[in-house]
mmCIF file of C-alpha atoms in Angstrom:
data_model
loop_
_atom_site.group_PDB
_atom_site.id
_atom_site.type_symbol
_atom_site.label_atom_id
_atom_site.label_comp_id
_atom_site.label_asym_id
_atom_site.label_seq_id
_atom_site.Cartn_x
_atom_site.Cartn_y
_atom_site.Cartn_z
ATOM 1 C CA GLU A 1 161.759 353.164 283.501
ATOM 2 C CA THR A 2 160.310 350.617 286.169
ATOM 3 C CA GLY A 3 156.987 350.125 286.911
ATOM 4 C CA VAL A 4 154.393 349.346 289.314
ATOM 5 C CA THR A 5 155.403 346.682 292.087
ATOM 6 C CA GLN A 6 153.875 344.863 294.323
ATOM 7 C CA SER A 7 154.173 342.630 297.020
ATOM 8 C CA PRO A 8 153.960 340.396 298.830
ATOM 9 C CA THR A 9 152.603 338.461 295.525
ATOM 10 C CA HIS A 10 150.391 335.694 297.334
ATOM 11 C CA LEU A 11 149.304 335.072 300.711
ATOM 12 C CA ILE A 12 146.792 333.192 303.205
ATOM 13 C CA LYS A 13 145.744 334.189 306.074
ATOM 14 C CA THR A 14 142.467 333.343 308.329
ATOM 15 C CA ARG A 15 139.402 335.476 309.656
ATOM 16 C CA GLY A 16 140.509 338.445 312.028
ATOM 17 C CA GLN A 17 143.540 339.029 310.670
ATOM 18 C CA GLN A 18 145.373 342.363 309.609
ATOM 19 C CA VAL A 19 146.624 342.212 306.471
ATOM 20 C CA THR A 20 149.945 344.942 304.827
ATOM 21 C CA LEU A 21 150.497 344.806 300.785
ATOM 22 C CA ARG A 22 152.825 346.866 299.609
ATOM 23 C CA CYS A 23 153.513 348.448 296.293
ATOM 24 C CA SER A 24 156.096 350.429 294.873
ATOM 25 C CA SER A 25 154.687 352.744 291.916
ATOM 26 C CA GLN A 26 156.026 353.554 288.065
ATOM 27 C CA SER A 27 158.436 356.068 287.924
ATOM 28 C CA GLY A 28 157.462 359.179 287.476
ATOM 29 C CA HIS A 29 153.999 358.648 289.008
ATOM 30 C CA ASN A 30 153.473 360.612 292.280
ATOM 31 C CA THR A 31 149.677 358.967 292.814
ATOM 32 C CA VAL A 32 148.933 355.634 293.929
ATOM 33 C CA SER A 33 145.682 354.056 293.441
ATOM 34 C CA TRP A 34 144.225 350.854 294.697
ATOM 35 C CA TYR A 35 141.535 347.936 293.374
ATOM 36 C CA GLN A 36 140.145 344.830 294.470
ATOM 37 C CA GLN A 37 139.653 342.262 291.806
ATOM 38 C CA ALA A 38 137.449 339.569 293.302
ATOM 39 C CA LEU A 39 137.045 336.732 291.284
ATOM 40 C CA GLY A 40 134.666 336.719 287.873
ATOM 41 C CA GLN A 41 134.404 340.777 288.226
ATOM 42 C CA GLY A 42 136.332 343.270 287.045
ATOM 43 C CA PRO A 43 138.691 346.284 289.562
ATOM 44 C CA GLN A 44 136.376 347.482 292.332
ATOM 45 C CA PHE A 45 138.105 351.187 293.383
ATOM 46 C CA ILE A 46 139.077 350.723 297.578
ATOM 47 C CA PHE A 47 140.995 354.872 297.306
ATOM 48 C CA GLN A 48 143.838 356.708 295.739
ATOM 49 C CA TYR A 49 146.501 358.153 297.773
ATOM 50 C CA TYR A 50 147.992 361.390 295.831
ATOM 51 C CA ARG A 51 150.717 362.988 298.567
ATOM 52 C CA GLU A 52 150.805 361.262 301.061
ATOM 53 C CA GLU A 53 146.743 361.974 301.183
ATOM 54 C CA GLU A 54 143.531 360.603 300.641
ATOM 55 C CA ASN A 55 142.500 362.019 297.092
ATOM 56 C CA GLY A 56 139.158 359.920 297.138
ATOM 57 C CA ARG A 57 137.353 356.767 298.451
ATOM 58 C CA GLY A 58 135.123 353.949 297.228
ATOM 59 C CA ASN A 59 132.311 351.887 299.374
ATOM 60 C CA PHE A 60 134.443 350.086 301.059
ATOM 61 C CA PRO A 61 134.808 350.395 305.051
ATOM 62 C CA PRO A 62 137.016 352.302 307.436
ATOM 63 C CA ARG A 63 139.045 348.851 307.917
ATOM 64 C CA PHE A 64 140.400 348.955 304.791
ATOM 65 C CA SER A 65 142.922 351.592 305.001
ATOM 66 C CA GLY A 66 146.302 353.107 303.120
ATOM 67 C CA LEU A 67 149.459 355.033 303.596
ATOM 68 C CA GLN A 68 151.612 357.156 300.387
ATOM 69 C CA PHE A 69 155.287 357.628 301.128
ATOM 70 C CA PRO A 70 157.345 360.641 300.708
ATOM 71 C CA ASN A 71 158.918 358.305 297.658
ATOM 72 C CA TYR A 72 155.496 357.298 296.754
ATOM 73 C CA SER A 73 155.529 353.517 297.493
ATOM 74 C CA SER A 74 152.373 352.589 298.946
ATOM 75 C CA GLU A 75 150.589 350.794 301.699
ATOM 76 C CA LEU A 76 146.791 349.311 301.785
ATOM 77 C CA ASN A 77 145.890 347.756 305.240
ATOM 78 C CA VAL A 78 142.653 345.925 305.752
ATOM 79 C CA ASN A 79 141.729 345.159 309.476
ATOM 80 C CA ALA A 80 139.112 342.720 310.668
ATOM 81 C CA LEU A 81 139.530 340.173 307.670
ATOM 82 C CA GLU A 82 136.110 338.649 306.146
ATOM 83 C CA LEU A 83 136.390 335.228 303.849
ATOM 84 C CA ASP A 84 134.614 337.859 301.419
ATOM 85 C CA ASP A 85 138.099 339.941 301.107
ATOM 86 C CA SER A 86 139.469 337.121 299.296
ATOM 87 C CA ALA A 87 140.534 338.654 296.168
ATOM 88 C CA LEU A 88 143.414 340.061 294.150
ATOM 89 C CA TYR A 89 144.297 343.265 294.747
ATOM 90 C CA LEU A 90 145.980 345.863 292.388
ATOM 91 C CA CYS A 91 147.609 348.593 292.461
ATOM 92 C CA ALA A 92 147.811 351.330 289.925
ATOM 93 C CA SER A 93 150.401 354.259 289.422
ATOM 94 C CA SER A 94 149.844 357.480 287.858
ATOM 95 C CA LEU A 95 150.328 360.679 286.539
ATOM 96 C CA ALA A 96 148.412 363.548 288.893
ATOM 97 C CA ALA A 97 145.360 365.109 287.873
ATOM 98 C CA GLY A 98 145.745 367.228 284.578
ATOM 99 C CA PHE A 99 149.025 365.414 283.408
ATOM 100 C CA GLY A 100 148.776 362.843 280.317
ATOM 101 C CA THR A 101 146.247 360.990 279.713
ATOM 102 C CA GLY A 102 145.335 359.762 283.238
ATOM 103 C CA GLU A 103 146.411 356.620 282.291
ATOM 104 C CA LEU A 104 146.735 354.263 284.968
ATOM 105 C CA PHE A 105 149.953 351.992 285.079
ATOM 106 C CA PHE A 106 148.755 348.881 287.225
ATOM 107 C CA GLY A 107 151.295 345.881 289.589
ATOM 108 C CA GLU A 108 150.610 342.697 289.271
ATOM 109 C CA GLY A 109 148.997 342.320 291.944
ATOM 110 C CA SER A 110 148.451 340.498 295.836
ATOM 111 C CA ARG A 111 146.323 337.619 296.115
ATOM 112 C CA LEU A 112 145.235 336.966 299.005
ATOM 113 C CA THR A 113 142.823 334.307 300.607
ATOM 114 C CA VAL A 114 140.982 334.133 303.739
ATOM 115 C CA LEU A 115 140.654 331.201 305.293
ATOM 116 C CA ASP B 1 124.029 348.340 290.245
ATOM 117 C CA GLN B 2 126.687 348.177 287.641
ATOM 118 C CA GLN B 3 127.720 351.424 285.972
ATOM 119 C CA VAL B 4 129.392 349.835 283.518
ATOM 120 C CA LYS B 5 128.423 346.228 281.678
ATOM 121 C CA GLN B 6 130.700 343.697 279.330
ATOM 122 C CA ASN B 7 127.434 341.475 278.274
ATOM 123 C CA SER B 8 128.985 338.531 277.295
ATOM 124 C CA PRO B 9 131.252 337.115 278.765
ATOM 125 C CA SER B 10 133.162 335.194 276.772
ATOM 126 C CA LEU B 11 134.519 336.064 272.470
ATOM 127 C CA SER B 12 135.435 333.401 270.183
ATOM 128 C CA VAL B 13 137.135 334.347 266.967
ATOM 129 C CA GLN B 14 139.202 332.630 264.423
ATOM 130 C CA GLU B 15 143.091 334.328 263.776
ATOM 131 C CA GLY B 16 142.686 337.467 261.240
ATOM 132 C CA ARG B 17 138.700 337.880 261.399
ATOM 133 C CA ILE B 18 137.530 340.828 262.937
ATOM 134 C CA SER B 19 136.802 340.585 267.376
ATOM 135 C CA ILE B 20 134.266 343.025 268.758
ATOM 136 C CA LEU B 21 134.392 343.628 271.984
ATOM 137 C CA ASN B 22 131.218 345.755 273.427
ATOM 138 C CA CYS B 23 130.626 347.654 276.593
ATOM 139 C CA ASP B 24 127.488 349.537 278.485
ATOM 140 C CA TYR B 25 127.389 351.511 280.832
ATOM 141 C CA THR B 26 124.302 353.338 282.809
ATOM 142 C CA ASN B 27 126.222 356.739 283.916
ATOM 143 C CA SER B 28 125.607 359.401 281.409
ATOM 144 C CA MET B 29 127.710 361.960 283.609
ATOM 145 C CA PHE B 30 131.152 359.486 281.993
ATOM 146 C CA ASP B 31 133.514 361.336 279.505
ATOM 147 C CA TYR B 32 136.461 359.129 279.577
ATOM 148 C CA PHE B 33 136.429 355.622 278.046
ATOM 149 C CA LEU B 34 139.477 353.086 278.345
ATOM 150 C CA TRP B 35 140.195 349.876 277.627
ATOM 151 C CA TYR B 36 142.329 347.254 278.937
ATOM 152 C CA LYS B 37 143.740 343.756 278.415
ATOM 153 C CA LYS B 38 144.715 341.572 281.214
ATOM 154 C CA TYR B 39 146.693 338.240 281.242
ATOM 155 C CA PRO B 40 146.782 335.648 283.469
ATOM 156 C CA ALA B 41 148.979 336.222 285.974
ATOM 157 C CA GLU B 42 149.573 339.657 285.345
ATOM 158 C CA GLY B 43 147.849 343.175 286.114
ATOM 159 C CA PRO B 44 145.448 345.118 283.696
ATOM 160 C CA THR B 45 147.274 346.963 281.221
ATOM 161 C CA PHE B 46 146.118 350.166 279.098
ATOM 162 C CA LEU B 47 144.950 349.784 275.616
ATOM 163 C CA ILE B 48 143.297 352.156 274.114
ATOM 164 C CA SER B 49 141.035 355.140 275.375
ATOM 165 C CA ILE B 50 138.409 357.335 274.235
ATOM 166 C CA SER B 51 136.740 361.095 275.302
ATOM 167 C CA SER B 52 133.014 361.935 274.834
ATOM 168 C CA ILE B 53 134.159 364.088 272.408
ATOM 169 C CA LYS B 54 134.733 361.422 269.939
ATOM 170 C CA ASP B 55 133.582 358.869 268.305
ATOM 171 C CA LYS B 56 136.371 356.597 267.616
ATOM 172 C CA ASN B 57 140.297 356.289 268.390
ATOM 173 C CA GLU B 58 142.151 354.790 266.447
ATOM 174 C CA ASP B 59 145.416 352.602 267.727
ATOM 175 C CA GLY B 60 147.496 350.281 264.564
ATOM 176 C CA ARG B 61 144.622 347.036 265.316
ATOM 177 C CA PHE B 62 142.935 348.652 268.022
ATOM 178 C CA THR B 63 139.765 351.243 266.992
ATOM 179 C CA VAL B 64 137.430 352.045 269.935
ATOM 180 C CA PHE B 65 134.008 353.407 269.191
ATOM 181 C CA LEU B 66 131.957 355.156 271.188
ATOM 182 C CA ASN B 67 127.767 355.601 270.396
ATOM 183 C CA LYS B 68 126.930 358.153 273.038
ATOM 184 C CA SER B 69 122.567 358.776 272.521
ATOM 185 C CA ALA B 70 123.062 354.885 273.276
ATOM 186 C CA LYS B 71 125.980 354.844 275.947
ATOM 187 C CA HIS B 72 127.412 352.134 274.380
ATOM 188 C CA LEU B 73 131.206 351.509 273.277
ATOM 189 C CA SER B 74 132.989 348.821 271.900
ATOM 190 C CA LEU B 75 136.310 347.423 270.591
ATOM 191 C CA HIS B 76 136.999 346.639 267.399
ATOM 192 C CA ILE B 77 140.847 343.989 266.731
ATOM 193 C CA VAL B 78 141.567 343.144 263.114
ATOM 194 C CA PRO B 79 142.678 341.100 262.168
ATOM 195 C CA SER B 80 142.925 339.587 265.694
ATOM 196 C CA GLN B 81 146.248 337.597 266.710
ATOM 197 C CA PRO B 82 146.570 334.590 268.878
ATOM 198 C CA GLY B 83 148.065 337.211 271.091
ATOM 199 C CA ASP B 84 145.446 338.733 271.832
ATOM 200 C CA SER B 85 143.460 336.108 273.778
ATOM 201 C CA ALA B 86 143.094 338.265 276.731
ATOM 202 C CA VAL B 87 140.591 339.158 279.404
ATOM 203 C CA TYR B 88 139.288 342.665 278.164
ATOM 204 C CA PHE B 89 138.196 345.628 280.900
ATOM 205 C CA CYS B 90 135.881 348.592 279.657
ATOM 206 C CA ALA B 91 136.507 351.268 281.921
ATOM 207 C CA ALA B 92 134.456 354.517 282.529
ATOM 208 C CA SER B 93 135.585 357.589 284.369
ATOM 209 C CA MET B 94 133.623 361.242 284.776
ATOM 210 C CA ASN B 95 136.499 362.923 285.620
ATOM 211 C CA TYR B 96 137.834 363.452 282.537
ATOM 212 C CA GLY B 97 142.249 365.565 282.343
ATOM 213 C CA GLY B 98 141.116 365.228 286.198
ATOM 214 C CA SER B 99 143.359 361.888 288.027
ATOM 215 C CA GLN B 100 141.692 358.731 286.726
ATOM 216 C CA GLY B 101 142.186 356.841 289.981
ATOM 217 C CA ASN B 102 138.978 356.386 290.371
ATOM 218 C CA LEU B 103 137.464 353.871 286.992
ATOM 219 C CA ILE B 104 134.362 352.123 287.163
ATOM 220 C CA PHE B 105 135.081 348.833 285.676
ATOM 221 C CA GLY B 106 132.955 346.454 283.654
ATOM 222 C CA LYS B 107 133.854 342.002 284.714
ATOM 223 C CA GLY B 108 135.208 342.258 281.054
ATOM 224 C CA THR B 109 134.980 340.283 278.311
ATOM 225 C CA LYS B 110 137.371 336.994 277.834
ATOM 226 C CA LEU B 111 138.666 336.691 274.246
ATOM 227 C CA SER B 112 140.340 333.354 272.911
ATOM 228 C CA VAL B 113 141.600 333.571 269.577
ATOM 229 C CA LYS B 114 142.025 330.908 267.389
ATOM 230 C CA PRO B 115 144.716 330.101 265.056
#
């Protein structure tokens, strides 16, 4: 059973650039959620994808967007990067509603630094 | 406004003693609570959960207590081991049985267990 994998693990961008982060969900999981964890804070929900559709969104502007592919892998795209976007971005997979405990399985995260 | 609060940024205990990590919440609509553990350079891993219909859930050395009237939960680790040293996040959801993607996390408590 493969766990959640994310790429890249670290990256540095400059303000105004765009970034794409990738996530492969755990085998058998069809739901992917993305979280942003700023330094000293807990993870904050960005959005969730289920069957390639956005299925809930947190308080993040539209320049944060995502995709889910037929194999349930996912991308997080952030346009017009700002300094405050510097954070650890966590991807988590889970089974769909009504199955299991609803537990989230997290990847190791992608550390984004915006200069 | 933080809906899930972990007021102790850090906690230090001696190996073999009890560790008690506390968490308060403000939203009475929360019906499912989880604890996650996070080691450096790793994603959070699920530890234990409790639904609002229970007041206690036990799993080995870990017990979570829920006091709904006080909007308070706590995680007890007995006995504490050096390998338990990590950051512990309390999280809450208002959609038990549904998708757990949108979890509200606290800021975390860093537990250090001294040999």
